[in-house]
PDB file of C-alpha atoms in Angstrom:
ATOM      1  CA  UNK H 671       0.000   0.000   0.000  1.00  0.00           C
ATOM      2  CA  UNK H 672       1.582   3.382  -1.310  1.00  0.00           C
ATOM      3  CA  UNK H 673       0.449   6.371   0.380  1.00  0.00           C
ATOM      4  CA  UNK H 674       0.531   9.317  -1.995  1.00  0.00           C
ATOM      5  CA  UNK H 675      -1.804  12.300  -0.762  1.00  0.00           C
ATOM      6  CA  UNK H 676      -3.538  13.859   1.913  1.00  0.00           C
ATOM      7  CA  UNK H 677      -6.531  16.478   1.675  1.00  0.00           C
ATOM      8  CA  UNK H 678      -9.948  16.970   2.921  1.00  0.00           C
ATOM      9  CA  UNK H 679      -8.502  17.572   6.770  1.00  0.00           C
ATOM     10  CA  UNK H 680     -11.880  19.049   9.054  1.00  0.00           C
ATOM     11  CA  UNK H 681     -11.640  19.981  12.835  1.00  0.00           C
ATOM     12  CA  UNK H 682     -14.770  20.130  15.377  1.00  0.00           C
ATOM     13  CA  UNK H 683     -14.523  20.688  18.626  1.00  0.00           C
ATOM     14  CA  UNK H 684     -16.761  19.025  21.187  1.00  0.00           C
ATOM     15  CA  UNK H 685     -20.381  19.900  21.455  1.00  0.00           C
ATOM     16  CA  UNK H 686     -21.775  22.598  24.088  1.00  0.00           C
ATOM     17  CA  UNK H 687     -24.092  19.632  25.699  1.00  0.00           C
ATOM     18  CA  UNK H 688     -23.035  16.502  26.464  1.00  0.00           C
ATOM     19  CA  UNK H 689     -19.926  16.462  24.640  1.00  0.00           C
ATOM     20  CA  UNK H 690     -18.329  13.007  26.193  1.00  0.00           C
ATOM     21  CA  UNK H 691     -20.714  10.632  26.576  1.00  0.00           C
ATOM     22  CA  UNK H 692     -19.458   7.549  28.443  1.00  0.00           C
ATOM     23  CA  UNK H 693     -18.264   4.731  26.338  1.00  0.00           C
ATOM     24  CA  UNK H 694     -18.982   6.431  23.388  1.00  0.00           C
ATOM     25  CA  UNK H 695     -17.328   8.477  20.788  1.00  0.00           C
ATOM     26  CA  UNK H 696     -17.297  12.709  21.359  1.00  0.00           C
ATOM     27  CA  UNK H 697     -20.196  14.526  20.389  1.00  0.00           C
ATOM     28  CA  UNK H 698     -18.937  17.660  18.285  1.00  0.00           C
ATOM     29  CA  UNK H 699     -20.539  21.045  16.942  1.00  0.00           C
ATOM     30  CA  UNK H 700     -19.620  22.796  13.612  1.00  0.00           C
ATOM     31  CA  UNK H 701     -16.337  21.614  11.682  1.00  0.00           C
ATOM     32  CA  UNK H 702     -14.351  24.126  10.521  1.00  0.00           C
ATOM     33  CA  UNK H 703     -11.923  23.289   7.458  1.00  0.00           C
ATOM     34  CA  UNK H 704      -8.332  23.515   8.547  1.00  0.00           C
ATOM     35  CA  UNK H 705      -7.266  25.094   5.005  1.00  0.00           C
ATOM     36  CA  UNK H 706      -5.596  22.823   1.767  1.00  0.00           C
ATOM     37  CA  UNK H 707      -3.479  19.780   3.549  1.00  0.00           C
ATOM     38  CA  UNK H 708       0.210  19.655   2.768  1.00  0.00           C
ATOM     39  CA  UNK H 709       1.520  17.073   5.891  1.00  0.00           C
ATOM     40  CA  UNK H 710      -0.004  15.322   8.566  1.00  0.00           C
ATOM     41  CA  UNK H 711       2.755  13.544  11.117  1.00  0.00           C
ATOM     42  CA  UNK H 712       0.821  12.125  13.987  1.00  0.00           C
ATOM     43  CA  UNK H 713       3.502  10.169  16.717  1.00  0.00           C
ATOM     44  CA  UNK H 714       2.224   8.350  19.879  1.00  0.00           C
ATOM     45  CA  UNK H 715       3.678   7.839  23.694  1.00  0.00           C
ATOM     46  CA  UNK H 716       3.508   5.144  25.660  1.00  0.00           C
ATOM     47  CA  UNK H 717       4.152   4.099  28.884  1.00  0.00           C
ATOM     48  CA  UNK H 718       5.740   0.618  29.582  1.00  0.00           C
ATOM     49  CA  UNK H 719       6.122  -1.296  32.978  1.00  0.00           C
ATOM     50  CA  UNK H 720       7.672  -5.079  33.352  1.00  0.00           C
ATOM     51  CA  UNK H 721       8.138  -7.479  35.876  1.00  0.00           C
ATOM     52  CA  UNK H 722      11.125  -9.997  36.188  1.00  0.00           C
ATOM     53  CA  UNK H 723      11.568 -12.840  38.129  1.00  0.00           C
ATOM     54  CA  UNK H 724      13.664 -16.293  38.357  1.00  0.00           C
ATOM     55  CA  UNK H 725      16.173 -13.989  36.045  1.00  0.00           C
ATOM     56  CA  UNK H 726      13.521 -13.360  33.065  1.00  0.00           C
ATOM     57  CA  UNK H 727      10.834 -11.090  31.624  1.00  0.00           C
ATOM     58  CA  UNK H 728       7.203 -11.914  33.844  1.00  0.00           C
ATOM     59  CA  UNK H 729       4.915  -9.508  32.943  1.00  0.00           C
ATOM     60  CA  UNK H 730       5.012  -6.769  30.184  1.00  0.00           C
ATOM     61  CA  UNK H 731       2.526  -4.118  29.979  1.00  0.00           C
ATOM     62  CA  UNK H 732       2.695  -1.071  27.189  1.00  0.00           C
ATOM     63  CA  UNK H 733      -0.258   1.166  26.700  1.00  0.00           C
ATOM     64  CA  UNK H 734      -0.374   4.391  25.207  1.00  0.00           C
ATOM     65  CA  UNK H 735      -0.800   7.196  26.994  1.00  0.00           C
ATOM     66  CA  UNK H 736      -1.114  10.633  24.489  1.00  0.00           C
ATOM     67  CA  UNK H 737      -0.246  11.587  21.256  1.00  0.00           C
ATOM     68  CA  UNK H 738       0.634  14.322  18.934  1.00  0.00           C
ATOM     69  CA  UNK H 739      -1.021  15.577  15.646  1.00  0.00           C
ATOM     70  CA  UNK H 740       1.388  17.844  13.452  1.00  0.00           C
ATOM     71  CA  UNK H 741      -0.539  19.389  10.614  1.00  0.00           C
ATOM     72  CA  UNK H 742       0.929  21.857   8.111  1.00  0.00           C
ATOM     73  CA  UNK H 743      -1.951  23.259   6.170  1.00  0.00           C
ATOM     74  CA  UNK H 744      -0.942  26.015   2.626  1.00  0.00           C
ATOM     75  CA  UNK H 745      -3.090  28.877   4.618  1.00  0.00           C
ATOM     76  CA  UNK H 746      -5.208  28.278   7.239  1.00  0.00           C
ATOM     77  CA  UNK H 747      -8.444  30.329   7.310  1.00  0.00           C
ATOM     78  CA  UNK H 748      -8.922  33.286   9.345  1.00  0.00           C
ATOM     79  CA  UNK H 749     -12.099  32.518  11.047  1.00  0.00           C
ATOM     80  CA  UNK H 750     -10.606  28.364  11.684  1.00  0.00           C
ATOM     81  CA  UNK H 751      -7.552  29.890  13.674  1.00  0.00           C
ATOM     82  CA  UNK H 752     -10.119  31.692  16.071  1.00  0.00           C
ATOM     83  CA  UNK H 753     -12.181  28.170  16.601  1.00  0.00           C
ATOM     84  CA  UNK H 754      -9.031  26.436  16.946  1.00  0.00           C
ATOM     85  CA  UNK H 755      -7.307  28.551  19.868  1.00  0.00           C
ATOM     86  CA  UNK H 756     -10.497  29.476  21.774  1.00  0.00           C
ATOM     87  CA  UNK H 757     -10.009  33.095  20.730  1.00  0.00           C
ATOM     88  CA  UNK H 758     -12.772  35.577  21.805  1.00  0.00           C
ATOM     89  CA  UNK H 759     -14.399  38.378  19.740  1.00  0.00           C
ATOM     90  CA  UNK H 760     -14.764  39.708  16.188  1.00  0.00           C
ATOM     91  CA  UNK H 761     -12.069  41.047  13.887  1.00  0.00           C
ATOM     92  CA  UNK H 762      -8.432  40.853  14.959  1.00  0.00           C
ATOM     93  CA  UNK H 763      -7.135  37.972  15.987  1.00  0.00           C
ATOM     94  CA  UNK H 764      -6.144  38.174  19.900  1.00  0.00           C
ATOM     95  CA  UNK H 765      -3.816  35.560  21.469  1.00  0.00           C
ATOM     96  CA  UNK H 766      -4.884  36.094  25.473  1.00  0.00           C
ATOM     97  CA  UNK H 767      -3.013  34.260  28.337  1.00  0.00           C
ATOM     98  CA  UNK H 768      -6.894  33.502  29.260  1.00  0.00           C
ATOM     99  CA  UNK H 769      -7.868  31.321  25.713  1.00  0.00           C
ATOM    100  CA  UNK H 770      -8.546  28.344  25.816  1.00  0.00           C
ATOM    101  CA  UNK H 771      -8.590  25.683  22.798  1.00  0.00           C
ATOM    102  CA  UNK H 772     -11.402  23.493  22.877  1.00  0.00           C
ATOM    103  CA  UNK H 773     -11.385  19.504  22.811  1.00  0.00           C
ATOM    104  CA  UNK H 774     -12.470  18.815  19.097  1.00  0.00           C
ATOM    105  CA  UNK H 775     -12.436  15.446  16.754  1.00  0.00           C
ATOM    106  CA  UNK H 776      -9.802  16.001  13.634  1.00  0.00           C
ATOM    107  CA  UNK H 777     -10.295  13.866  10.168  1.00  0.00           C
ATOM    108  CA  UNK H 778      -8.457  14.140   6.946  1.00  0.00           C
ATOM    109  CA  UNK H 779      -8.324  11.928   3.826  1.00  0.00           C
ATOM    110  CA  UNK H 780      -5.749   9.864   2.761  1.00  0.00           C
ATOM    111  CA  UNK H 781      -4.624   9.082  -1.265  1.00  0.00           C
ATOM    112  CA  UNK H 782      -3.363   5.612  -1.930  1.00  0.00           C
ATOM    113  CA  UNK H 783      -2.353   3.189  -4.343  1.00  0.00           C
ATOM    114  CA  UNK H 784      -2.675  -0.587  -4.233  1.00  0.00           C
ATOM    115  CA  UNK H 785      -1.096  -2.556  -7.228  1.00  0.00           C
ATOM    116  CA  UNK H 786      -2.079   0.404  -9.388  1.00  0.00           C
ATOM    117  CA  UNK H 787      -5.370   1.165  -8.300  1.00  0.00           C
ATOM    118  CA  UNK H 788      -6.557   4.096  -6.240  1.00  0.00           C
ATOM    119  CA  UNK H 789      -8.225   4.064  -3.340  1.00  0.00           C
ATOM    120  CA  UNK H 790      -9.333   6.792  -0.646  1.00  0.00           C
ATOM    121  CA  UNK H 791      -9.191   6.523   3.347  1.00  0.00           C
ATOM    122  CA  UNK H 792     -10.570   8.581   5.944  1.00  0.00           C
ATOM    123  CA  UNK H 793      -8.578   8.870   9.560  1.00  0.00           C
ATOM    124  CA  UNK H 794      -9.746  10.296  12.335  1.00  0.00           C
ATOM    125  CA  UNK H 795      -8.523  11.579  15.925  1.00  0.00           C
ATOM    126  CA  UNK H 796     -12.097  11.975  18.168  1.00  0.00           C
ATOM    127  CA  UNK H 797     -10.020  14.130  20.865  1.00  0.00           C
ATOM    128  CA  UNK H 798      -7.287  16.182  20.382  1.00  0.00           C
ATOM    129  CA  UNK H 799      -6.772  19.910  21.157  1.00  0.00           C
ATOM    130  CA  UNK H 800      -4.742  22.610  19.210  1.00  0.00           C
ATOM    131  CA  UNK H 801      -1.853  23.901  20.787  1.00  0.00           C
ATOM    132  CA  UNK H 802      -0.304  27.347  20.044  1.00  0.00           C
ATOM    133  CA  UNK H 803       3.022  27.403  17.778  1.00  0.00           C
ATOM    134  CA  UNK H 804       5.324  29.742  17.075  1.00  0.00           C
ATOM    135  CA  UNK H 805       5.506  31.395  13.754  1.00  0.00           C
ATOM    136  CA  UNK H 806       8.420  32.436  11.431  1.00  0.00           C
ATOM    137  CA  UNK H 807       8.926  34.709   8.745  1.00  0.00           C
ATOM    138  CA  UNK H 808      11.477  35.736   6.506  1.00  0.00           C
ATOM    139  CA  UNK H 809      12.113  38.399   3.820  1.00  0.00           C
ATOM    140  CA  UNK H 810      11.667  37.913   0.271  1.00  0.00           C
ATOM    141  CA  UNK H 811      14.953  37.104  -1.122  1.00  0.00           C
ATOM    142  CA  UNK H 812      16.339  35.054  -4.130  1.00  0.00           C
ATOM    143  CA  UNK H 813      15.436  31.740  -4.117  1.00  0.00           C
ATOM    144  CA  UNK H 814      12.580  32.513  -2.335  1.00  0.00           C
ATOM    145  CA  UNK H 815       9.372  29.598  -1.298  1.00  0.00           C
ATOM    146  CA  UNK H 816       6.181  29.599  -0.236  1.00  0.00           C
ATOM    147  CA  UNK H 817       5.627  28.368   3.509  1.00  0.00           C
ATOM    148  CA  UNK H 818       2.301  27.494   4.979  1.00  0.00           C
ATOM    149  CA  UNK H 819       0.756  27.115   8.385  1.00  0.00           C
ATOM    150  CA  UNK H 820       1.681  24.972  11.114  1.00  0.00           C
ATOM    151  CA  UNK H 821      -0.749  23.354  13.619  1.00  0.00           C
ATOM    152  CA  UNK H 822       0.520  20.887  16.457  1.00  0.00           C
ATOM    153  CA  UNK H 823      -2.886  19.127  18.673  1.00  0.00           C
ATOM    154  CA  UNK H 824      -2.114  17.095  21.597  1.00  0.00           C
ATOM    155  CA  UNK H 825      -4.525  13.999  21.360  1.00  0.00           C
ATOM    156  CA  UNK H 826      -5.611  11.297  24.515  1.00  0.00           C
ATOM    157  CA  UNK H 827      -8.113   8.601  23.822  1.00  0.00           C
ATOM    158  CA  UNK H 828     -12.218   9.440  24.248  1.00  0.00           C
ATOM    159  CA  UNK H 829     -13.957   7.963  27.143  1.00  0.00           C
ATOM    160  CA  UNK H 830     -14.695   4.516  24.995  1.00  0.00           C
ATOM    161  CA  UNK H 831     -10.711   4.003  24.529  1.00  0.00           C
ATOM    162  CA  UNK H 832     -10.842   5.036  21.157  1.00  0.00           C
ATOM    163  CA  UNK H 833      -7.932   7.584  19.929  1.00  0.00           C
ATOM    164  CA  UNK H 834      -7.508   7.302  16.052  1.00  0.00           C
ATOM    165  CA  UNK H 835     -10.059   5.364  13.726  1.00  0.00           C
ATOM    166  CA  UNK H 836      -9.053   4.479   9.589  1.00  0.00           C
ATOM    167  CA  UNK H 837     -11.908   3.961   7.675  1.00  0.00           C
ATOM    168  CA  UNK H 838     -11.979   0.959   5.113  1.00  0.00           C
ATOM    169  CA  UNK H 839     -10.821   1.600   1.956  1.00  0.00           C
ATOM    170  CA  UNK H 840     -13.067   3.776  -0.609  1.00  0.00           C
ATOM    171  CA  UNK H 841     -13.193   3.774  -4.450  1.00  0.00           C
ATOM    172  CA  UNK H 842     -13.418   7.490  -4.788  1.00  0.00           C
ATOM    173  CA  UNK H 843     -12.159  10.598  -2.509  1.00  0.00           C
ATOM    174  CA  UNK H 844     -16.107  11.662  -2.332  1.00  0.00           C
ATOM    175  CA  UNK H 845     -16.702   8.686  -0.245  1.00  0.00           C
ATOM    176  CA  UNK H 846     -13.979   9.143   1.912  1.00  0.00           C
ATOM    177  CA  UNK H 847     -14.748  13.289   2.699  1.00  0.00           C
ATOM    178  CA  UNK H 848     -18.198  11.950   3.259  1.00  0.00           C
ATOM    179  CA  UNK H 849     -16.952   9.591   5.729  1.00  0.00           C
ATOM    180  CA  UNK H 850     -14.650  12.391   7.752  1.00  0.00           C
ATOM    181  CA  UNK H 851     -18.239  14.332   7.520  1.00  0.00           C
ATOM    182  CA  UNK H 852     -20.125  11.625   9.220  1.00  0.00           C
ATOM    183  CA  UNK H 853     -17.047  11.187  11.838  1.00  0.00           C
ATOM    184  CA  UNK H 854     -17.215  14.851  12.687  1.00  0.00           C
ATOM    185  CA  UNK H 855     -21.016  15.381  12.254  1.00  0.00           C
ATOM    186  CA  UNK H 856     -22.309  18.203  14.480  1.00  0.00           C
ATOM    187  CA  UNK H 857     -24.755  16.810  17.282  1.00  0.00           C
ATOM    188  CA  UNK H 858     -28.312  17.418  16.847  1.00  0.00           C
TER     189      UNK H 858
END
């Protein structure tokens, strides 16, 4: 299985009522599109215990504990940045020691080929939370590139155990965005 695209990527963070319902997946409001996909990089922790005895491994326990999402989008959208951080008002865009980001669900699609053919898959994160990142800039110069936004979410598993979900595979990209819809479907 080649991976060879990524696109379609949707945050929405939980619902105002009833948001973690127990043993269940999160219930979410209204996604937000996180701006045209260039990278995705998610990496997971874990902690590990063991036990030894008559001068061998015993026991052995590993289980993940949190994880990180690094997305790098071409340009995210103005009004996504405010949903993302928790930032308050209208108009300008102000970072306050007092925001908070909300818990939200994050999806994306995935392009890959199997022995030629294409195929589509959705993945999904039900709980993760942005995290403010620096920014740089540089002058225009020769040689210069384009650089896009950056957006690192922390991630822990929703109250059913469930931390990242890969849909089957799909013949066409329409059926995998409609599956990252239904993940991150606003609560009614």
């Amino acid at each position: 299985m080649a991976k060879y695209g990524a696109r379609y990527i949707r945050f929405s963070p939980f619902a105002a009522t009833n948001p973690e319902p127990d043993n269940a997946l999160p219930r979410y409001g209204n996604k937000v599109s996180l701006g045209e996909l260039q990278r995705v990089t998610d990496s997971f922790s874990t902690e590990e215990v063991r036990q030894d005895g008559d001068d061998m491994l015993v026991e052995y326990l590993e289980e993940m504990t949190d994880f990180t999402v690094d997305v790098e989008s071409a340009q995210l959208p103005f009004e996504t940045e405010r949903a993302l951080y928790g930032l308050a008002g209208e108009g300008d865009l102000r970072y306050n020691v007092d925001s908070t980001p909300p818990w939200g669900g994050l999806a994306f699609v995935r392009s890959l080929m199997i022995h030629g053919v294409k195929k589509w898959q959705g993945i999904y994160y039900p709980k993760v939370k942005a995290a403010v990142q620096g920014e740089e800039d540089a002058t225009k110069a020769k040689g210069m590139s384009f650089t896009g936004d950056k957006i690192h979410f922390v991630g822990t598993s929703a109250k059913n155990g469930c931390y990242k979900v890969k849909s089957e595979l799909e013949d066409t990209a329409a059926a995998a965005q409609t599956w990252v819809d239904t993940q991150l479907a606003a609560a009614t």
